[in-house]
Amino acid sequence: MINTIIFDFGDIFINLDKQATIDALKKLGLKEWNEDLDQLNIQFEKGKITREDFLLGIQKQIPNASIDEILAAWNAVLLDFPLHRLEFLQKLSKKYRLFLLSNTDSIHIGTFEKENGTSFYSDFYQCFEKVYFSFEMGMRKPEAEIFNFLISQHDLSTKNTLFVDDKKENTDGALSLGLHVWNLQVGQEDVVDLFTKIDLPL
């Protein structure tokens, strides 16, 4: 029986528009999102480089853009966090052990907290036994080590744990380790539909 749920953050709770950041960077002169930027982003999400190094790394590709313009473009991905998802999570936290596990960076989390305010993000974080961000852990999904870290750190049973994420490579990674998974389809499903998608005790 599932008694623990590990949730992703982006496009599970907070809505994202990933194309908005690409479009904004292109307006600043970026020709295409390339392998160098992919690697830069991974390094930043693992906390291996500083915020400054990350922004300067993007600026190398678009030298006519200012750091402030790049920052605004980078944050264009972040949309709203519907209140009904927080309310659902608060109810869920009374019956399940909950964890947050997100591939993210210090810029996006700082912006989310600033734009939503202390009261809102505190209420959100308090739903979880522990909140894990990749940039603080030095690991990211779908690497096995990040799941194994959570499992061992909190003495979780994989057969009693559900992992919810919108990226198939992440749910595949969790599935290979024996966790139950829900690969949520963004735009077609909402996290509040959990009980209609997964057979869970109410």
XYZ file of C-alpha atoms in Angstrom:
202
model
C 0.000 0.000 0.000
C 1.345 3.419 -0.961
C 2.011 5.596 2.075
C 4.651 7.966 0.619
C 4.538 10.295 -2.396
C 7.499 12.111 -3.967
C 6.439 15.036 -6.156
C 8.204 17.040 -8.826
C 7.586 20.815 -8.673
C 7.505 22.405 -12.142
C 4.353 21.662 -14.171
C 3.088 19.582 -11.257
C 2.354 22.453 -8.862
C 3.667 25.614 -10.529
C 2.731 26.052 -14.185
C 5.605 26.519 -16.613
C 6.018 27.901 -20.128
C 9.374 26.493 -21.213
C 9.011 27.932 -24.702
C 8.673 31.448 -23.240
C 12.293 31.381 -22.061
C 13.545 30.102 -25.429
C 11.514 32.774 -27.258
C 12.770 35.507 -24.923
C 16.398 34.443 -25.388
C 15.930 34.359 -29.167
C 14.610 37.925 -29.053
C 17.887 38.809 -27.320
C 19.827 37.283 -30.222
C 20.180 33.571 -29.384
C 20.189 31.497 -32.562
C 19.256 28.214 -30.899
C 19.344 26.413 -27.570
C 22.454 24.269 -28.055
C 24.453 21.536 -26.330
C 26.701 24.077 -24.568
C 23.656 25.731 -22.987
C 22.235 22.323 -22.091
C 25.416 21.446 -20.206
C 25.518 24.899 -18.592
C 21.962 24.425 -17.361
C 22.734 20.950 -15.968
C 25.776 22.314 -14.114
C 23.653 25.136 -12.662
C 20.862 22.750 -11.656
C 23.461 20.641 -9.845
C 24.817 23.717 -8.054
C 28.234 23.180 -9.650
C 28.464 26.772 -10.941
C 27.376 30.091 -9.469
C 24.444 32.200 -10.582
C 26.925 34.714 -12.017
C 28.816 32.074 -14.006
C 25.555 30.726 -15.367
C 24.303 34.119 -16.536
C 27.695 34.996 -18.009
C 27.704 31.629 -19.779
C 24.457 32.546 -21.510
C 25.750 36.052 -22.227
C 28.667 34.551 -24.158
C 26.096 33.257 -26.650
C 24.231 36.585 -26.804
C 26.882 39.260 -26.078
C 24.576 42.183 -26.873
C 22.132 41.220 -24.115
C 22.496 42.583 -20.574
C 22.543 40.307 -17.518
C 19.196 41.805 -16.403
C 17.648 40.990 -19.790
C 18.981 37.433 -19.605
C 17.645 37.074 -16.066
C 14.181 38.230 -17.147
C 14.256 35.790 -20.082
C 15.349 32.939 -17.804
C 12.447 33.621 -15.436
C 9.872 33.850 -18.260
C 9.291 30.120 -17.801
C 7.605 30.636 -14.415
C 3.831 31.074 -14.493
C 1.155 30.793 -11.803
C 0.737 28.342 -8.929
C -3.010 27.580 -8.721
C -4.341 27.706 -5.167
C -6.439 24.538 -5.617
C -3.210 22.531 -5.920
C -1.902 23.861 -2.610
C -5.222 23.094 -0.916
C -5.155 19.563 -2.341
C -1.591 19.094 -1.107
C -2.480 20.317 2.383
C -5.216 17.681 2.649
C -2.917 15.002 1.235
C -0.180 15.818 3.774
C -2.452 14.732 6.610
C -2.548 11.144 5.277
C 0.745 10.560 3.439
C 4.448 11.162 3.858
C 5.239 13.753 1.186
C 8.529 14.854 -0.375
C 9.375 17.423 -3.034
C 12.157 16.544 -5.489
C 12.864 19.122 -8.174
C 15.499 19.659 -10.842
C 15.792 23.413 -10.471
C 18.210 26.267 -9.839
C 18.727 29.055 -7.332
C 17.363 31.717 -9.712
C 14.036 29.992 -10.307
C 13.478 29.098 -6.647
C 14.440 32.608 -5.512
C 12.027 34.102 -8.051
C 9.211 31.729 -7.090
C 9.616 32.623 -3.413
C 9.811 36.367 -4.068
C 6.809 36.468 -6.410
C 4.547 34.291 -4.251
C 5.537 35.640 -0.847
C 6.660 34.053 2.406
C 3.187 33.041 3.565
C 2.397 31.100 0.374
C 5.718 29.323 -0.117
C 5.936 28.496 3.600
C 2.482 26.895 3.461
C 3.639 24.940 0.401
C 6.944 23.738 1.860
C 5.279 22.776 5.156
C 3.238 20.117 3.323
C 6.422 18.108 2.846
C 8.507 16.113 5.272
C 11.502 17.415 3.314
C 12.016 19.620 0.249
C 14.852 18.657 -2.101
C 16.205 20.899 -4.858
C 18.833 19.557 -7.247
C 21.035 22.664 -6.949
C 21.370 22.083 -3.202
C 21.993 18.338 -3.576
C 24.574 18.270 -6.375
C 22.473 15.612 -8.139
C 19.531 15.637 -10.500
C 16.843 13.371 -11.878
C 16.797 10.868 -13.538
C 20.113 9.778 -11.967
C 19.635 6.745 -9.711
C 21.740 8.329 -6.947
C 19.194 11.076 -6.261
C 16.354 8.578 -5.768
C 18.556 6.250 -3.744
C 19.565 9.179 -1.530
C 15.924 9.910 -0.655
C 15.127 6.234 -0.155
C 18.038 5.688 2.236
C 17.806 9.090 3.960
C 14.167 8.544 4.928
C 14.093 4.748 5.097
C 11.475 4.541 2.343
C 10.082 1.312 0.939
C 10.032 1.529 -2.870
C 6.937 -0.675 -3.064
C 5.089 1.796 -0.809
C 6.297 4.945 -2.588
C 4.778 6.795 -5.544
C 6.789 9.245 -7.670
C 4.950 11.923 -9.684
C 6.741 13.815 -12.495
C 5.865 15.262 -15.909
C 9.084 14.039 -17.595
C 9.071 10.424 -18.770
C 12.840 9.990 -18.362
C 12.398 10.846 -14.670
C 9.503 8.465 -14.056
C 11.358 5.772 -16.026
C 14.362 6.287 -13.740
C 12.204 5.908 -10.644
C 10.361 2.897 -12.096
C 13.654 1.087 -12.730
C 14.371 1.344 -8.996
C 11.025 -0.197 -8.062
C 8.978 2.912 -7.251
C 5.392 3.325 -8.396
C 5.114 6.214 -10.856
C 2.666 8.616 -12.451
C 4.003 10.354 -15.558
C 1.583 13.281 -15.448
C 0.603 14.614 -18.900
C 0.797 18.408 -18.721
C -2.275 20.127 -20.126
C -4.320 16.931 -20.006
C -4.014 16.017 -16.327
C -3.780 17.885 -13.038
C -2.080 16.710 -9.865
C -5.428 17.053 -8.047
C -6.671 14.155 -10.246
C -4.274 11.864 -8.355
C -6.960 9.594 -6.910
C -8.640 9.063 -10.278
C -5.311 8.187 -11.911
C -3.717 6.063 -9.204
C -5.455 3.558 -6.948
C -4.704 5.054 -3.555
C -6.435 4.726 -0.188
C -8.392 7.897 0.569
